[in-house]
Short mmCIF file of C-alpha atoms in Angstrom, two decimals:
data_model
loop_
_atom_site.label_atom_id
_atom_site.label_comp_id
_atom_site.label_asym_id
_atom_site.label_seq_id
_atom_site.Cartn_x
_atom_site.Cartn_y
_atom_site.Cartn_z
CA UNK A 1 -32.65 1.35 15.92
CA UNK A 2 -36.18 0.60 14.18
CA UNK A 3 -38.71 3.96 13.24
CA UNK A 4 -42.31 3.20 12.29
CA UNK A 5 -43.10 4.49 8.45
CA UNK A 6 -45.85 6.22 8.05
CA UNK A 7 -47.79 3.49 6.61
CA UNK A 8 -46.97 1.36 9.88
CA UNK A 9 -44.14 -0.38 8.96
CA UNK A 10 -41.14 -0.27 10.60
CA UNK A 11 -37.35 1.06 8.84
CA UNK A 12 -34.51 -0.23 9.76
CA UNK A 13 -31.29 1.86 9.40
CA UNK A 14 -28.32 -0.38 10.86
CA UNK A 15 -25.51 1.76 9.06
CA UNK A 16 -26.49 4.69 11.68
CA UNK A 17 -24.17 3.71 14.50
CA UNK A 18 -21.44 4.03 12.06
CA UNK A 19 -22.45 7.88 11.56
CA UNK A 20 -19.23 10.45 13.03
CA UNK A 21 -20.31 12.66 15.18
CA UNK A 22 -18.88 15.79 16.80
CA UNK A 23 -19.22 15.37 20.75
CA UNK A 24 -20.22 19.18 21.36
CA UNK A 25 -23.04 19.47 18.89
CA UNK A 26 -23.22 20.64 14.74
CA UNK A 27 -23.04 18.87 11.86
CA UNK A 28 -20.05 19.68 10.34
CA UNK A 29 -16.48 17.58 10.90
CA UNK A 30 -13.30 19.26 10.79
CA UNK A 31 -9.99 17.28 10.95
CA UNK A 32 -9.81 19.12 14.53
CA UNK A 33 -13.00 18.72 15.90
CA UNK A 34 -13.51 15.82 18.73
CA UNK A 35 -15.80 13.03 17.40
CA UNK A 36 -17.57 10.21 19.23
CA UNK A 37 -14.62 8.52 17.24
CA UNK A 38 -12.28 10.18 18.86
CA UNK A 39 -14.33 9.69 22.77
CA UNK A 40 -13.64 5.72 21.91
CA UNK A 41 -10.09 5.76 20.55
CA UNK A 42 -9.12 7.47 24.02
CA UNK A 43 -11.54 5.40 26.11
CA UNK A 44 -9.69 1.98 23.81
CA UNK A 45 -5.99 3.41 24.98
CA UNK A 46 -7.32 4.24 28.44
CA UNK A 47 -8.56 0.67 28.74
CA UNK A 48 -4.89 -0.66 27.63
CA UNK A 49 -3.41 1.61 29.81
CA UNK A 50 -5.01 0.27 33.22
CA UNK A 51 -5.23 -2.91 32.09
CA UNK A 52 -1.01 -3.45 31.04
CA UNK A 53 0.26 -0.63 33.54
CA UNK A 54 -1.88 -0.39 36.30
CA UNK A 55 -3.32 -3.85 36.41
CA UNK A 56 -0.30 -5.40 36.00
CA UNK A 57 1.82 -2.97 38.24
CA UNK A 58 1.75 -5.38 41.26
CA UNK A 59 3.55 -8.07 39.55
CA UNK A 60 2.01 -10.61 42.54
CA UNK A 61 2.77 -14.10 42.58
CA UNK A 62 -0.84 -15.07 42.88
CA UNK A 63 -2.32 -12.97 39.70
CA UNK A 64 -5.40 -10.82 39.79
CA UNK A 65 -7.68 -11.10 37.21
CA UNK A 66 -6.20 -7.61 35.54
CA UNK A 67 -2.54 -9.19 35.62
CA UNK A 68 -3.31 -12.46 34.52
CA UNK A 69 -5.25 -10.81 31.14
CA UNK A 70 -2.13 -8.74 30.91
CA UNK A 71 0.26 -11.83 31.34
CA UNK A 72 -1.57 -14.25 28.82
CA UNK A 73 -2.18 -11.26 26.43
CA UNK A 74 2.08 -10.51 26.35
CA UNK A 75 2.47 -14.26 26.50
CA UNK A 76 0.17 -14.99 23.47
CA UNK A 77 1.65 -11.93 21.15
CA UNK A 78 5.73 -13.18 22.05
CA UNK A 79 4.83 -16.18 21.19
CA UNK A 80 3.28 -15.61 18.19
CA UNK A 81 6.18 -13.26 16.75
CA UNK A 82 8.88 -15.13 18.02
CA UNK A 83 6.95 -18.07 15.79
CA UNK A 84 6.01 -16.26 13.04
CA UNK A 85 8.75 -13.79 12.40
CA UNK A 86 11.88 -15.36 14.12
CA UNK A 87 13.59 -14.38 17.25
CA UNK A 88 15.47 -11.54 15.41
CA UNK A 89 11.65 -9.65 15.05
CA UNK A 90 11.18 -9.71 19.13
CA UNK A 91 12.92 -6.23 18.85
CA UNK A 92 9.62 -5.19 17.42
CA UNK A 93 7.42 -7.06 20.00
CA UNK A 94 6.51 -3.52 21.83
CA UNK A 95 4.99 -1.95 18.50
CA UNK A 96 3.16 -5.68 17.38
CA UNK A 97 2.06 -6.10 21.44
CA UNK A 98 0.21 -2.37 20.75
CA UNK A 99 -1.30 -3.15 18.00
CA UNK A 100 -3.29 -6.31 19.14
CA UNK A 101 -4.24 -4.72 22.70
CA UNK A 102 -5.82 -1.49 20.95
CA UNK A 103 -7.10 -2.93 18.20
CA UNK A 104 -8.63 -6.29 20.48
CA UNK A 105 -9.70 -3.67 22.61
CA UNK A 106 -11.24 -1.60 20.83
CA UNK A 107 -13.81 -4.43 19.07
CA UNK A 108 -14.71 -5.54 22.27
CA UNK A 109 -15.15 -2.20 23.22
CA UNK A 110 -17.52 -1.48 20.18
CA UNK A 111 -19.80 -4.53 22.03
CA UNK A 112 -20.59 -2.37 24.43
CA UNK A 113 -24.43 -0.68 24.18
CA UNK A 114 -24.37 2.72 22.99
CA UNK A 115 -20.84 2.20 22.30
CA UNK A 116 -18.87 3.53 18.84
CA UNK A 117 -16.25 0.51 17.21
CA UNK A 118 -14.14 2.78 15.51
CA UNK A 119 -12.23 -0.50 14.19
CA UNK A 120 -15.74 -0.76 11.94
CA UNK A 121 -14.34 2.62 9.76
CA UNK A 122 -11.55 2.21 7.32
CA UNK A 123 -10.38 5.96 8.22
CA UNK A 124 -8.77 4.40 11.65
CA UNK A 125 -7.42 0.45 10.33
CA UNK A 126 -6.05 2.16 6.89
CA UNK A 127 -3.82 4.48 9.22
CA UNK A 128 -3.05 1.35 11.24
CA UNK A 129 -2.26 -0.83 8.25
CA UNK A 130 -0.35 2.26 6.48
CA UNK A 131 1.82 2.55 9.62
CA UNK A 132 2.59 -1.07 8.87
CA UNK A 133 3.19 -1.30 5.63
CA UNK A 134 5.40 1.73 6.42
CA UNK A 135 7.73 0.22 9.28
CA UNK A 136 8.17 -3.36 7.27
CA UNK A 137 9.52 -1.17 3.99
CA UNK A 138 11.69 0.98 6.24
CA UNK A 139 13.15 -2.52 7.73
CA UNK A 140 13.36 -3.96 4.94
CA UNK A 141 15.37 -1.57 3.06
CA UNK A 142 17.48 -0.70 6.20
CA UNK A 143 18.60 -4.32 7.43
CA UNK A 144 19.06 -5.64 3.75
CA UNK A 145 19.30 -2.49 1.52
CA UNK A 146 18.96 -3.40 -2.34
CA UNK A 147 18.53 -7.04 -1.42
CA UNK A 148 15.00 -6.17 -0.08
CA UNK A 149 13.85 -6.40 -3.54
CA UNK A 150 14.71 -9.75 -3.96
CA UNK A 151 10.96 -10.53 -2.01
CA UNK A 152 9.86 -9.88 -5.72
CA UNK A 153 12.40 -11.98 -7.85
CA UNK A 154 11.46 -15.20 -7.44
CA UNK A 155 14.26 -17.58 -8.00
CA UNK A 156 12.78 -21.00 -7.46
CA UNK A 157 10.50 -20.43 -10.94
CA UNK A 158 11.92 -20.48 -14.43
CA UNK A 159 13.64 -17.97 -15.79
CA UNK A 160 11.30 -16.71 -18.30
CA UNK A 161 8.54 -16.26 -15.22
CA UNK A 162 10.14 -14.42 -13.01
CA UNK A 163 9.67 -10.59 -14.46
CA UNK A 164 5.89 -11.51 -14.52
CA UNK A 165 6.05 -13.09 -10.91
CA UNK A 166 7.69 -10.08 -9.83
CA UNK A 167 4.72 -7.48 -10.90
CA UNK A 168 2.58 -9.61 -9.47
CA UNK A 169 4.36 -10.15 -6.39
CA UNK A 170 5.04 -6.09 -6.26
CA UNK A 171 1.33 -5.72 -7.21
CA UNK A 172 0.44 -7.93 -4.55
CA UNK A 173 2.43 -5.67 -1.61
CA UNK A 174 1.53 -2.83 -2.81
CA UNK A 175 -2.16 -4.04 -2.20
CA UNK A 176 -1.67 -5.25 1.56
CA UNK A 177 -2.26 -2.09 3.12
CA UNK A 178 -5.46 -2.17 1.80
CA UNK A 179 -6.50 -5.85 2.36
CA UNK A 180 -5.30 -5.04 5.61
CA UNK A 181 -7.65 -2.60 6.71
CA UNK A 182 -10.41 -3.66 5.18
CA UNK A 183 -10.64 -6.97 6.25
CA UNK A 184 -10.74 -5.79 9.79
CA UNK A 185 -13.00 -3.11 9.33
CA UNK A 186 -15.39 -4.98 6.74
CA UNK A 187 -15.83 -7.72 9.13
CA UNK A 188 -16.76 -5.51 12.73
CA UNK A 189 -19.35 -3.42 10.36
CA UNK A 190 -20.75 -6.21 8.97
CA UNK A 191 -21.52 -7.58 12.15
CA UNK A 192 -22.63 -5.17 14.23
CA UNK A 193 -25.15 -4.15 11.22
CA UNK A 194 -26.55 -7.70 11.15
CA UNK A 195 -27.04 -7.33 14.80
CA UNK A 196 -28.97 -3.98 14.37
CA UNK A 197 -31.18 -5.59 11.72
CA UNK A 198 -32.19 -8.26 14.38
CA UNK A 199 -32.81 -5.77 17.13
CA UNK A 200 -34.92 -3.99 14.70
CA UNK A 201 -37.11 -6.62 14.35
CA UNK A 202 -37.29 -7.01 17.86
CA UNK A 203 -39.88 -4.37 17.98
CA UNK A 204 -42.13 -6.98 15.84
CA UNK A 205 -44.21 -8.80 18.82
CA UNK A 206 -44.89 -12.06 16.56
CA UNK A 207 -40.59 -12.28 15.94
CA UNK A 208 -39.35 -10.71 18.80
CA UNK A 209 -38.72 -14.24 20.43
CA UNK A 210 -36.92 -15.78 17.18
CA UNK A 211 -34.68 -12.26 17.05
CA UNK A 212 -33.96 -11.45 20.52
CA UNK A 213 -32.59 -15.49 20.15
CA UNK A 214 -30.78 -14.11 16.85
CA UNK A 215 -29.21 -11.19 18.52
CA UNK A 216 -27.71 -13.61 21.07
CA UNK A 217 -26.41 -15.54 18.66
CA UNK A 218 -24.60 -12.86 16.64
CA UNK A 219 -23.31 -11.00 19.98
CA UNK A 220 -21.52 -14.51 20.95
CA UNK A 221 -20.13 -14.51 17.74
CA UNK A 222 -19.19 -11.12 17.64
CA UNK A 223 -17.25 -11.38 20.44
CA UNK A 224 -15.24 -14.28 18.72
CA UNK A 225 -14.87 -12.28 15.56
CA UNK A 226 -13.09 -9.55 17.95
CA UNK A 227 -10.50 -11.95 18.97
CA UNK A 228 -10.06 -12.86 16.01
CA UNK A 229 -9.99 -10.36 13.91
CA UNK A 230 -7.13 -8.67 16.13
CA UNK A 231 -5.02 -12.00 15.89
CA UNK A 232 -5.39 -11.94 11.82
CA UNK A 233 -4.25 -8.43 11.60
CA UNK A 234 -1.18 -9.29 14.52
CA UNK A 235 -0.23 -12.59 12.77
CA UNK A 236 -0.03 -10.93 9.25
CA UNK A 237 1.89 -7.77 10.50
CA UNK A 238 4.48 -11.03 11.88
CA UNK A 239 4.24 -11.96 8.19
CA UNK A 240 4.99 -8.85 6.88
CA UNK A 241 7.81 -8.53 8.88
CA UNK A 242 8.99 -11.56 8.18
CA UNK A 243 9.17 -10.77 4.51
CA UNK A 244 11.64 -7.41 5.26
CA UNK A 245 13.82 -9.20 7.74
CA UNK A 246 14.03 -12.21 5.62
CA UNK A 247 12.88 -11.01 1.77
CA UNK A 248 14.44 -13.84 0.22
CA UNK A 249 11.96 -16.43 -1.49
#
């Protein structure tokens, strides 16, 4: 967290947690070799397993505290793409549903002391926003075929607009996938490194007080900011799909 400098100071290194790690010892990574990323992404889908499958198995009429997560959780995410995409996207409710339980679960996860919030590296949102971006053009292409491209022809502007409109609209999607990822990922690593800074100074007797009061603070809102920060990335994969089932502007 905090190592005293040999002229008695104290260094601060809060970009350390983010460090990958091979689980068995060595330094070197190979695209095979089991990480402490990997340790959380299984312990994040283990967690959404026993919380939608098992929790929820005993369908009771008086919920347990497991089933009624699981209930407001599916609740909250068909509501929100029946809303936000149209009743004709609800096919894809299963696929959206996954997405905001691992990713959800995984911030909170990353709250955890000692824990690793593999949502804080772009490595693991780019592949989720990639597999987005991916499914929406697919759909797009396959329920409207050539009239997909009409997202980028805007016809409410004036004539003479519309070619530039459309590279900047095609500009503009072909960017998503990366606004995508790093939003969510930008946002968990710039918290939790704020949070490390405090605790660092927490080793300061005269501050400790003022940061242990700081790290509070920042772990409350943390916990928002992993809320929310799954709903932005749901609602805009709604939006995305919206935009292939319905491309015209």
């Amino acid at each position: 967290m905090a190592d005293e400098a040999h002229g008695g100071g104290i260094q601060i290194h809060p970009m350390d947690q983010f460090v990958v790690k091979p689980l068995f010892g060595g330094d070197t990574v190979h695209w095979y070799t089991p990480t402490n990323v990997t340790l959380w992404m299984a312990l994040t889908v283990l967690v959404v397993i026993l919380l939608l499958v098992v929790g929820s198995r005993g369908r009771a009429i008086i919920p347990s505290r497991g089933q009624s997560i699981a209930e407001l959780a599916y609740g909250f995410v068909y509501k929100m793409v029946e809303d936000v995409a149209g009743k004709d996207a609800l096919k894809f409710f299963p696929y959206i549903m996954t997405l905001f339980m691992f990713i959800a679960t995984a911030n909170i996860l990353g709250l955890l002391p000692m824990s690793f919030t593999t949502t804080s590296h772009v490595a693991v949102t780019a592949v989720l926003a990639l597999a987005v971006f991916i499914t929406v053009t697919v759909v797009g292409f396959v329920k409207n075929g050539a009239k997909f491209l009409e997202l980028f022809w805007v016809k409410s502007a004036p004539l003479a607009l519309r070619p530039i409109l459309a590279i900047i609209e095609l500009i503009s999607y072909f960017v998503r996938p990366v606004s995508h990822s790093i939003r969510l990922a930008g946002n968990l690593m710039a918290g939790h490194a704020v949070i490390k800074v405090f605790a660092g100074f927490a080793a300061i007797l005269a501050v400790a007080p003022f940061s242990i009061l700081a790290i509070t603070a920042m772990y409350g809102l943390e916990l928002l900011v992993a809320f929310v920060q799954a709903y932005v990335f749901t609602i805009l994969t709604c939006v995305y799909l919206k935009d292939a089932l319905h491309p015209s502007h």
